[in-house]
Amino acid sequence: MCESKYFQIAVAVAKRGTDTWTNPQVGAAIVKDQRVLAVGYHHQFGQRHAEIDALAQLDDISQAQGATMYVTLEPCSHYGKTPPCAKRLAEVGIAEVIIGQLDPNPIVSGKGVAILKAHGIKVKVLGDSQGLNVAYNYFYQHGRPLVTLKYAMSLDGKINGAEKKRTLLTQTAAQQDVQKLRRHQQVILVGEHTLSIDNPRLTVRTSSMVFPPIRAALVHHIDQVDPKSHLFDESAPTWFFSEMAATRPLPKNVQVFVKPRWTPAAVVQHLASEGIQSLLVEGGSHLQAAFIAAGLVDNVVVYISPMMLGGAGLPAAIGQSLTSQTQFETPTISVLGPDIRLQTRKV
């Protein structure tokens, strides 16, 4: 089995870690005499890292002596919730470490490799993330969360009918796909109109999560939000970006951040200060337009339903205009039951 095949094993197991919160997905494989002895991955935020998990799968730790470890991300070099992995690999006698990519986090970047080399371990960096940790990488490269705009619309470009109630556009397959999309986000944001009309739950309902996405809403006055709103239940943390402070008691899962004017840039800046790496903007139309006008949309996911709602329906992204066009890549298109899914990212 060639080097790339061993690395692909590490990539595959990394994807099993679906509850890592702000930690990256990482996978590792221990190889000796052209045989995979063990694999490991970062299961959950706060738990042991992939390298340590792989070592724990060995029949005997002495098997690590002289072995090669393939790991998708540079081993950590600092004491956090767990001890540094780079030092542990040296202690057990790993001879070579083949790394997918250097860690963009400045706390680690290059330091893990330096520790390995200082202990006589041969190191090779492939410079290939294999599409893992896109938001994690973006956050440390750009200093803000990766923003994805998502909405469903009719064939005539409407996201809701003329009536002041939610219009259900997509069918089961697309709805399940939305749940998968949400699972990979750290914050899901809606505007006040969507909150009042749809009363969304903004939860991941297809599987349980120890660290579910934070539900967020941009409102004028928190006191004017219906106390029976689903966002006040305790199924997930909730953040409100309000122009005025609350004067009534709120559930313990709710935090309110107050600012005289919350713009998309201000929201994104606040999320960055909280260490949030990914934001999903779900609606409504004016909030979508505001993020587009601010140049803060990195990815777009659109579900197109084979129906028409007519001229009185609510168009997607209506409100603020652009001073110049924003170019996106050629989209990938898939069919989900009767609906079409379109995804693209900013050039």
mmCIF file of C-alpha atoms in Angstrom:
data_model
loop_
_atom_site.group_PDB
_atom_site.id
_atom_site.type_symbol
_atom_site.label_atom_id
_atom_site.label_comp_id
_atom_site.label_asym_id
_atom_site.label_seq_id
_atom_site.Cartn_x
_atom_site.Cartn_y
_atom_site.Cartn_z
ATOM 1 C CA MET A 1 0.000 0.000 0.000
ATOM 2 C CA CYS A 2 1.526 3.352 -1.040
ATOM 3 C CA GLU A 3 1.930 6.489 1.075
ATOM 4 C CA SER A 4 -1.177 8.196 -0.293
ATOM 5 C CA LYS A 5 -3.315 5.181 0.586
ATOM 6 C CA TYR A 6 -2.188 5.254 4.210
ATOM 7 C CA PHE A 7 -2.899 8.961 4.347
ATOM 8 C CA GLN A 8 -6.385 8.403 2.916
ATOM 9 C CA ILE A 9 -7.070 6.018 5.799
ATOM 10 C CA ALA A 10 -6.248 8.837 8.234
ATOM 11 C CA VAL A 11 -8.517 11.210 6.297
ATOM 12 C CA ALA A 12 -11.393 8.713 6.341
ATOM 13 C CA VAL A 13 -11.249 8.169 10.105
ATOM 14 C CA ALA A 14 -10.936 11.929 10.730
ATOM 15 C CA LYS A 15 -14.432 12.368 9.277
ATOM 16 C CA ARG A 16 -15.882 10.207 12.037
ATOM 17 C CA GLY A 17 -15.360 13.063 14.484
ATOM 18 C CA THR A 18 -18.573 15.020 14.103
ATOM 19 C CA ASP A 19 -18.797 16.723 17.502
ATOM 20 C CA THR A 20 -15.421 18.448 17.755
ATOM 21 C CA TRP A 21 -16.924 21.955 18.144
ATOM 22 C CA THR A 22 -14.110 24.492 17.602
ATOM 23 C CA ASN A 23 -11.471 21.780 17.470
ATOM 24 C CA PRO A 24 -10.523 20.409 14.035
ATOM 25 C CA GLN A 25 -11.378 16.971 12.688
ATOM 26 C CA VAL A 26 -8.159 14.938 12.802
ATOM 27 C CA GLY A 27 -7.397 11.338 11.900
ATOM 28 C CA ALA A 28 -4.260 9.230 12.386
ATOM 29 C CA ALA A 29 -2.959 5.854 11.228
ATOM 30 C CA ILE A 30 0.051 3.966 12.634
ATOM 31 C CA VAL A 31 1.913 1.918 10.033
ATOM 32 C CA LYS A 32 4.804 -0.500 10.452
ATOM 33 C CA ASP A 33 6.287 -2.978 7.977
ATOM 34 C CA GLN A 34 3.600 -1.991 5.454
ATOM 35 C CA ARG A 35 0.835 -2.946 7.884
ATOM 36 C CA VAL A 36 -1.712 -0.644 9.524
ATOM 37 C CA LEU A 37 -1.414 -1.345 13.232
ATOM 38 C CA ALA A 38 -4.005 1.129 14.503
ATOM 39 C CA VAL A 39 -6.121 4.129 13.579
ATOM 40 C CA GLY A 40 -7.549 6.886 15.736
ATOM 41 C CA TYR A 41 -9.420 10.159 15.503
ATOM 42 C CA HIS A 42 -10.532 13.128 17.589
ATOM 43 C CA HIS A 43 -13.939 11.936 18.761
ATOM 44 C CA GLN A 44 -15.256 14.979 20.606
ATOM 45 C CA PHE A 45 -14.250 18.417 21.853
ATOM 46 C CA GLY A 46 -12.207 18.046 25.038
ATOM 47 C CA GLN A 47 -11.383 14.383 24.481
ATOM 48 C CA ARG A 48 -8.056 12.880 23.429
ATOM 49 C CA HIS A 49 -6.544 13.842 20.101
ATOM 50 C CA ALA A 50 -6.279 11.549 17.088
ATOM 51 C CA GLU A 51 -2.616 10.659 17.671
ATOM 52 C CA ILE A 52 -3.254 9.588 21.264
ATOM 53 C CA ASP A 53 -6.419 7.745 20.252
ATOM 54 C CA ALA A 54 -4.434 5.782 17.648
ATOM 55 C CA LEU A 55 -1.729 4.886 20.182
ATOM 56 C CA ALA A 56 -4.442 3.646 22.541
ATOM 57 C CA GLN A 57 -5.618 1.156 19.898
ATOM 58 C CA LEU A 58 -2.236 -0.637 19.762
ATOM 59 C CA ASP A 59 -2.076 -4.099 21.330
ATOM 60 C CA ASP A 60 1.098 -2.955 23.070
ATOM 61 C CA ILE A 61 2.579 0.543 23.147
ATOM 62 C CA SER A 62 5.973 -0.965 22.241
ATOM 63 C CA GLN A 63 4.596 -1.473 18.726
ATOM 64 C CA ALA A 64 4.937 2.284 18.196
ATOM 65 C CA GLN A 65 8.739 1.989 18.327
ATOM 66 C CA GLY A 66 10.060 2.609 14.812
ATOM 67 C CA ALA A 67 6.589 3.004 13.283
ATOM 68 C CA THR A 68 5.308 5.722 10.940
ATOM 69 C CA MET A 69 2.286 7.808 11.851
ATOM 70 C CA TYR A 70 0.110 9.387 9.181
ATOM 71 C CA VAL A 71 -1.883 12.268 10.646
ATOM 72 C CA THR A 72 -4.085 14.781 8.851
ATOM 73 C CA LEU A 73 -3.025 17.802 10.926
ATOM 74 C CA GLU A 74 0.205 18.822 12.626
ATOM 75 C CA PRO A 75 0.460 17.284 16.129
ATOM 76 C CA CYS A 76 -0.147 19.845 18.860
ATOM 77 C CA SER A 77 2.727 21.286 20.856
ATOM 78 C CA HIS A 78 1.017 22.861 23.864
ATOM 79 C CA TYR A 79 -0.852 21.922 27.009
ATOM 80 C CA GLY A 80 -4.561 22.594 26.572
ATOM 81 C CA LYS A 81 -7.374 20.235 27.496
ATOM 82 C CA THR A 82 -4.877 17.453 26.664
ATOM 83 C CA PRO A 83 -1.055 17.188 26.846
ATOM 84 C CA PRO A 84 0.994 17.918 23.690
ATOM 85 C CA CYS A 85 0.788 15.093 21.153
ATOM 86 C CA ALA A 86 4.168 15.856 19.568
ATOM 87 C CA LYS A 87 6.006 15.051 22.808
ATOM 88 C CA ARG A 88 4.037 11.846 23.310
ATOM 89 C CA LEU A 89 4.967 10.611 19.830
ATOM 90 C CA ALA A 90 8.624 11.144 20.698
ATOM 91 C CA GLU A 91 8.228 9.315 24.021
ATOM 92 C CA VAL A 92 6.812 6.166 22.434
ATOM 93 C CA GLY A 93 9.458 6.030 19.705
ATOM 94 C CA ILE A 94 7.543 6.922 16.552
ATOM 95 C CA ALA A 95 10.214 7.140 13.834
ATOM 96 C CA GLU A 96 8.434 9.192 11.185
ATOM 97 C CA VAL A 97 5.370 11.408 11.025
ATOM 98 C CA ILE A 98 3.701 12.232 7.720
ATOM 99 C CA ILE A 99 1.420 15.248 8.153
ATOM 100 C CA GLY A 100 -1.393 16.414 5.901
ATOM 101 C CA GLN A 101 -1.131 20.105 6.743
ATOM 102 C CA LEU A 102 0.453 22.440 9.249
ATOM 103 C CA ASP A 103 -1.959 23.712 11.885
ATOM 104 C CA PRO A 104 -3.015 27.305 11.027
ATOM 105 C CA ASN A 105 -3.596 28.034 14.721
ATOM 106 C CA PRO A 106 -0.601 30.213 15.720
ATOM 107 C CA ILE A 107 -0.404 28.428 19.078
ATOM 108 C CA VAL A 108 0.637 25.285 17.207
ATOM 109 C CA SER A 109 1.716 26.234 13.688
ATOM 110 C CA GLY A 110 5.199 24.862 13.038
ATOM 111 C CA LYS A 111 5.857 24.235 16.727
ATOM 112 C CA GLY A 112 4.627 20.641 16.642
ATOM 113 C CA VAL A 113 6.935 19.881 13.715
ATOM 114 C CA ALA A 114 9.836 21.550 15.543
ATOM 115 C CA ILE A 115 9.338 19.299 18.593
ATOM 116 C CA LEU A 116 9.233 16.178 16.430
ATOM 117 C CA LYS A 117 12.414 17.119 14.593
ATOM 118 C CA ALA A 118 14.170 18.069 17.828
ATOM 119 C CA HIS A 119 13.583 14.507 19.015
ATOM 120 C CA GLY A 120 15.019 12.987 15.872
ATOM 121 C CA ILE A 121 11.706 12.094 14.273
ATOM 122 C CA LYS A 122 11.598 12.299 10.488
ATOM 123 C CA VAL A 123 8.820 14.661 9.347
ATOM 124 C CA LYS A 124 7.123 15.119 5.996
ATOM 125 C CA VAL A 125 4.375 17.682 5.378
ATOM 126 C CA LEU A 126 2.160 16.906 2.388
ATOM 127 C CA GLY A 127 0.466 20.309 2.337
ATOM 128 C CA ASP A 128 -2.877 18.661 1.674
ATOM 129 C CA SER A 129 -5.908 19.084 3.926
ATOM 130 C CA GLN A 130 -8.140 16.871 1.726
ATOM 131 C CA GLY A 131 -11.035 19.252 2.319
ATOM 132 C CA LEU A 132 -11.011 18.743 6.092
ATOM 133 C CA ASN A 133 -11.597 21.661 8.485
ATOM 134 C CA VAL A 134 -12.490 24.281 5.885
ATOM 135 C CA ALA A 135 -14.013 26.635 8.466
ATOM 136 C CA TYR A 136 -11.193 26.031 10.975
ATOM 137 C CA ASN A 137 -8.587 26.914 8.345
ATOM 138 C CA TYR A 138 -10.581 29.940 7.157
ATOM 139 C CA PHE A 139 -10.933 31.303 10.685
ATOM 140 C CA TYR A 140 -7.195 31.315 11.348
ATOM 141 C CA GLN A 141 -6.363 32.608 7.875
ATOM 142 C CA HIS A 142 -8.902 35.464 7.834
ATOM 143 C CA GLY A 143 -9.667 36.158 11.485
ATOM 144 C CA ARG A 144 -13.418 35.653 11.135
ATOM 145 C CA PRO A 145 -15.929 32.829 10.724
ATOM 146 C CA LEU A 146 -16.682 31.295 7.350
ATOM 147 C CA VAL A 147 -20.169 32.518 6.379
ATOM 148 C CA THR A 148 -22.603 30.304 4.481
ATOM 149 C CA LEU A 149 -25.875 31.704 3.133
ATOM 150 C CA LYS A 150 -28.632 29.107 2.837
ATOM 151 C CA TYR A 151 -32.203 29.399 1.624
ATOM 152 C CA ALA A 152 -34.928 27.512 -0.218
ATOM 153 C CA MET A 153 -36.823 29.157 -3.052
ATOM 154 C CA SER A 154 -39.455 28.510 -5.664
ATOM 155 C CA LEU A 155 -38.821 28.415 -9.417
ATOM 156 C CA ASP A 156 -39.771 32.098 -9.571
ATOM 157 C CA GLY A 157 -37.241 33.056 -6.888
ATOM 158 C CA LYS A 158 -39.550 33.384 -3.875
ATOM 159 C CA ILE A 159 -38.654 32.160 -0.393
ATOM 160 C CA ASN A 160 -42.137 32.597 1.062
ATOM 161 C CA GLY A 161 -45.696 33.163 -0.063
ATOM 162 C CA ALA A 162 -47.585 36.425 0.365
ATOM 163 C CA GLU A 163 -49.317 35.233 3.552
ATOM 164 C CA LYS A 164 -47.711 35.978 6.915
ATOM 165 C CA LYS A 165 -47.045 32.344 7.656
ATOM 166 C CA ARG A 166 -44.296 29.923 6.742
ATOM 167 C CA THR A 167 -44.399 28.436 3.249
ATOM 168 C CA LEU A 168 -43.019 24.898 3.167
ATOM 169 C CA LEU A 169 -41.049 24.647 -0.072
ATOM 170 C CA THR A 170 -38.835 21.557 0.015
ATOM 171 C CA GLN A 171 -39.506 17.880 0.581
ATOM 172 C CA THR A 172 -37.927 15.237 2.845
ATOM 173 C CA ALA A 173 -34.588 14.685 1.079
ATOM 174 C CA ALA A 174 -33.761 18.394 0.997
ATOM 175 C CA GLN A 175 -34.926 18.873 4.583
ATOM 176 C CA GLN A 176 -32.607 16.067 5.714
ATOM 177 C CA ASP A 177 -29.753 17.656 3.777
ATOM 178 C CA VAL A 178 -30.308 20.900 5.687
ATOM 179 C CA GLN A 179 -29.845 18.972 8.911
ATOM 180 C CA LYS A 180 -26.464 17.713 7.655
ATOM 181 C CA LEU A 181 -25.501 21.264 6.713
ATOM 182 C CA ARG A 182 -26.471 22.570 10.150
ATOM 183 C CA ARG A 183 -24.459 19.871 11.871
ATOM 184 C CA HIS A 184 -21.234 21.375 10.523
ATOM 185 C CA GLN A 185 -22.035 24.933 11.688
ATOM 186 C CA GLN A 186 -21.242 26.555 15.012
ATOM 187 C CA VAL A 187 -23.863 29.332 14.812
ATOM 188 C CA ILE A 188 -27.152 29.479 12.865
ATOM 189 C CA LEU A 189 -28.564 32.992 12.413
ATOM 190 C CA VAL A 190 -31.995 34.338 11.451
ATOM 191 C CA GLY A 191 -33.540 37.787 11.396
ATOM 192 C CA GLU A 192 -36.493 39.069 13.378
ATOM 193 C CA HIS A 193 -39.074 38.606 10.593
ATOM 194 C CA THR A 194 -38.128 34.960 10.084
ATOM 195 C CA LEU A 195 -38.193 34.450 13.835
ATOM 196 C CA SER A 196 -41.728 35.811 14.174
ATOM 197 C CA ILE A 197 -43.210 34.161 11.056
ATOM 198 C CA ASP A 198 -41.489 30.751 11.102
ATOM 199 C CA ASN A 199 -40.764 30.322 14.819
ATOM 200 C CA PRO A 200 -37.805 28.101 13.828
ATOM 201 C CA ARG A 201 -36.077 25.646 16.128
ATOM 202 C CA LEU A 202 -32.682 25.958 14.379
ATOM 203 C CA THR A 203 -31.598 22.605 15.791
ATOM 204 C CA VAL A 204 -30.003 19.484 14.344
ATOM 205 C CA ARG A 205 -32.844 16.992 14.590
ATOM 206 C CA THR A 206 -31.362 13.970 12.795
ATOM 207 C CA SER A 207 -28.824 13.146 15.513
ATOM 208 C CA SER A 208 -27.889 14.206 19.019
ATOM 209 C CA MET A 209 -24.881 16.459 19.654
ATOM 210 C CA VAL A 210 -23.003 17.280 22.831
ATOM 211 C CA PHE A 211 -22.057 20.624 21.276
ATOM 212 C CA PRO A 212 -24.983 21.630 19.041
ATOM 213 C CA PRO A 213 -24.859 24.805 16.933
ATOM 214 C CA ILE A 214 -25.689 27.998 18.796
ATOM 215 C CA ARG A 215 -29.034 29.395 17.659
ATOM 216 C CA ALA A 216 -28.924 33.143 17.029
ATOM 217 C CA ALA A 217 -31.357 35.888 16.060
ATOM 218 C CA LEU A 218 -30.910 39.544 15.161
ATOM 219 C CA VAL A 219 -33.713 41.563 16.798
ATOM 220 C CA HIS A 220 -34.585 45.177 17.643
ATOM 221 C CA HIS A 221 -35.655 44.521 21.233
ATOM 222 C CA ILE A 222 -35.348 41.209 23.019
ATOM 223 C CA ASP A 223 -38.396 42.031 25.148
ATOM 224 C CA GLN A 224 -40.557 42.047 22.003
ATOM 225 C CA VAL A 225 -39.669 38.463 21.104
ATOM 226 C CA ASP A 226 -42.512 36.057 21.858
ATOM 227 C CA PRO A 227 -41.569 34.228 25.098
ATOM 228 C CA LYS A 228 -43.101 31.081 23.565
ATOM 229 C CA SER A 229 -40.549 31.135 20.752
ATOM 230 C CA HIS A 230 -38.744 27.832 20.252
ATOM 231 C CA LEU A 231 -35.435 29.645 20.697
ATOM 232 C CA PHE A 232 -36.230 30.008 24.394
ATOM 233 C CA ASP A 233 -36.392 26.246 24.935
ATOM 234 C CA GLU A 234 -33.303 24.545 26.324
ATOM 235 C CA SER A 235 -32.564 22.220 23.403
ATOM 236 C CA ALA A 236 -29.527 24.335 22.425
ATOM 237 C CA PRO A 237 -27.742 27.558 23.451
ATOM 238 C CA THR A 238 -29.320 30.742 22.066
ATOM 239 C CA TRP A 239 -27.759 34.126 21.392
ATOM 240 C CA PHE A 240 -29.774 37.264 20.664
ATOM 241 C CA PHE A 241 -28.191 40.315 19.041
ATOM 242 C CA SER A 242 -30.481 43.050 20.326
ATOM 243 C CA GLU A 243 -30.453 46.838 20.158
ATOM 244 C CA MET A 244 -31.860 47.008 23.688
ATOM 245 C CA ALA A 245 -31.208 45.038 26.859
ATOM 246 C CA ALA A 246 -33.743 42.625 28.328
ATOM 247 C CA THR A 247 -35.885 43.757 31.210
ATOM 248 C CA ARG A 248 -37.539 40.392 31.802
ATOM 249 C CA PRO A 249 -36.031 37.139 33.102
ATOM 250 C CA LEU A 250 -34.658 34.849 30.386
ATOM 251 C CA PRO A 251 -33.923 31.101 30.329
ATOM 252 C CA LYS A 252 -30.410 30.088 31.378
ATOM 253 C CA ASN A 253 -29.523 28.930 27.850
ATOM 254 C CA VAL A 254 -30.073 32.461 26.454
ATOM 255 C CA GLN A 255 -27.481 35.214 26.151
ATOM 256 C CA VAL A 256 -28.235 38.718 24.906
ATOM 257 C CA PHE A 257 -25.588 40.915 23.298
ATOM 258 C CA VAL A 258 -26.580 44.583 23.153
ATOM 259 C CA LYS A 259 -25.426 47.163 20.623
ATOM 260 C CA PRO A 260 -27.211 50.272 19.271
ATOM 261 C CA ARG A 261 -26.920 48.904 15.735
ATOM 262 C CA TRP A 262 -26.059 45.353 14.779
ATOM 263 C CA THR A 263 -24.718 45.229 11.225
ATOM 264 C CA PRO A 264 -23.540 41.999 9.562
ATOM 265 C CA ALA A 265 -19.958 43.181 10.079
ATOM 266 C CA ALA A 266 -20.612 43.781 13.787
ATOM 267 C CA VAL A 267 -22.209 40.355 14.202
ATOM 268 C CA VAL A 268 -19.323 38.622 12.423
ATOM 269 C CA GLN A 269 -16.769 40.579 14.453
ATOM 270 C CA HIS A 270 -18.490 39.571 17.689
ATOM 271 C CA LEU A 271 -18.591 35.915 16.631
ATOM 272 C CA ALA A 272 -14.885 36.065 15.803
ATOM 273 C CA SER A 273 -14.170 37.429 19.298
ATOM 274 C CA GLU A 274 -16.045 34.418 20.692
ATOM 275 C CA GLY A 275 -13.889 32.030 18.639
ATOM 276 C CA ILE A 276 -16.744 31.037 16.325
ATOM 277 C CA GLN A 277 -15.411 29.585 13.070
ATOM 278 C CA SER A 278 -18.575 28.991 11.020
ATOM 279 C CA LEU A 279 -21.858 30.865 10.612
ATOM 280 C CA LEU A 280 -24.946 29.730 8.705
ATOM 281 C CA VAL A 281 -27.269 32.590 7.724
ATOM 282 C CA GLU A 282 -30.685 31.015 7.151
ATOM 283 C CA GLY A 283 -32.975 33.991 6.720
ATOM 284 C CA GLY A 284 -34.800 36.038 6.079
ATOM 285 C CA SER A 285 -34.685 37.978 2.880
ATOM 286 C CA HIS A 286 -33.447 41.315 4.293
ATOM 287 C CA LEU A 287 -30.777 39.633 6.426
ATOM 288 C CA GLN A 288 -29.568 37.723 3.373
ATOM 289 C CA ALA A 289 -29.326 40.944 1.366
ATOM 290 C CA ALA A 290 -27.477 42.711 4.177
ATOM 291 C CA PHE A 291 -24.807 39.997 4.386
ATOM 292 C CA ILE A 292 -24.421 39.975 0.610
ATOM 293 C CA ALA A 293 -24.086 43.778 0.482
ATOM 294 C CA ALA A 294 -21.486 43.644 3.262
ATOM 295 C CA GLY A 295 -19.383 41.206 1.236
ATOM 296 C CA LEU A 296 -19.656 38.647 4.019
ATOM 297 C CA VAL A 297 -20.988 35.634 2.123
ATOM 298 C CA ASP A 298 -18.359 32.986 1.415
ATOM 299 C CA ASN A 299 -20.569 30.029 0.480
ATOM 300 C CA VAL A 300 -24.116 29.770 -0.848
ATOM 301 C CA VAL A 301 -26.429 26.763 -0.614
ATOM 302 C CA VAL A 302 -29.795 27.083 -2.373
ATOM 303 C CA TYR A 303 -32.609 24.523 -2.536
ATOM 304 C CA ILE A 304 -34.908 25.047 -5.512
ATOM 305 C CA SER A 305 -38.445 23.695 -5.318
ATOM 306 C CA PRO A 306 -40.457 22.878 -8.473
ATOM 307 C CA MET A 307 -43.271 25.305 -7.686
ATOM 308 C CA MET A 308 -44.148 28.959 -8.263
ATOM 309 C CA LEU A 309 -45.459 31.358 -5.634
ATOM 310 C CA GLY A 310 -46.297 34.328 -7.825
ATOM 311 C CA GLY A 311 -45.410 38.000 -7.855
ATOM 312 C CA ALA A 312 -46.726 38.744 -4.365
ATOM 313 C CA GLY A 313 -44.355 36.210 -2.798
ATOM 314 C CA LEU A 314 -41.246 37.293 -0.860
ATOM 315 C CA PRO A 315 -38.119 37.296 -3.070
ATOM 316 C CA ALA A 316 -34.776 35.990 -1.874
ATOM 317 C CA ALA A 317 -32.241 38.581 -0.671
ATOM 318 C CA ILE A 318 -34.301 41.752 -1.035
ATOM 319 C CA GLY A 319 -33.164 45.060 0.455
ATOM 320 C CA GLN A 320 -29.642 46.461 0.304
ATOM 321 C CA SER A 321 -28.092 46.715 -3.138
ATOM 322 C CA LEU A 322 -24.548 45.892 -4.186
ATOM 323 C CA THR A 323 -22.083 48.527 -5.332
ATOM 324 C CA SER A 324 -20.428 45.898 -7.534
ATOM 325 C CA GLN A 325 -21.090 42.322 -8.588
ATOM 326 C CA THR A 326 -19.846 39.448 -6.434
ATOM 327 C CA GLN A 327 -18.503 36.526 -8.441
ATOM 328 C CA PHE A 328 -18.967 32.927 -7.328
ATOM 329 C CA GLU A 329 -17.584 29.675 -8.722
ATOM 330 C CA THR A 330 -19.478 27.405 -11.087
ATOM 331 C CA PRO A 331 -21.940 25.692 -8.735
ATOM 332 C CA THR A 332 -22.258 22.019 -7.987
ATOM 333 C CA ILE A 333 -25.799 20.793 -8.554
ATOM 334 C CA SER A 334 -27.537 17.726 -7.148
ATOM 335 C CA VAL A 335 -31.093 16.420 -7.202
ATOM 336 C CA LEU A 336 -32.741 15.671 -3.860
ATOM 337 C CA GLY A 337 -36.089 14.053 -4.526
ATOM 338 C CA PRO A 338 -38.174 16.655 -6.392
ATOM 339 C CA ASP A 339 -35.853 19.491 -5.333
ATOM 340 C CA ILE A 340 -32.535 20.771 -6.672
ATOM 341 C CA ARG A 341 -29.570 21.657 -4.468
ATOM 342 C CA LEU A 342 -27.098 24.269 -5.728
ATOM 343 C CA GLN A 343 -23.867 25.064 -3.894
ATOM 344 C CA THR A 344 -21.101 27.500 -4.725
ATOM 345 C CA ARG A 345 -18.404 29.555 -3.049
ATOM 346 C CA LYS A 346 -16.948 32.994 -3.587
ATOM 347 C CA VAL A 347 -14.139 33.196 -6.098
#
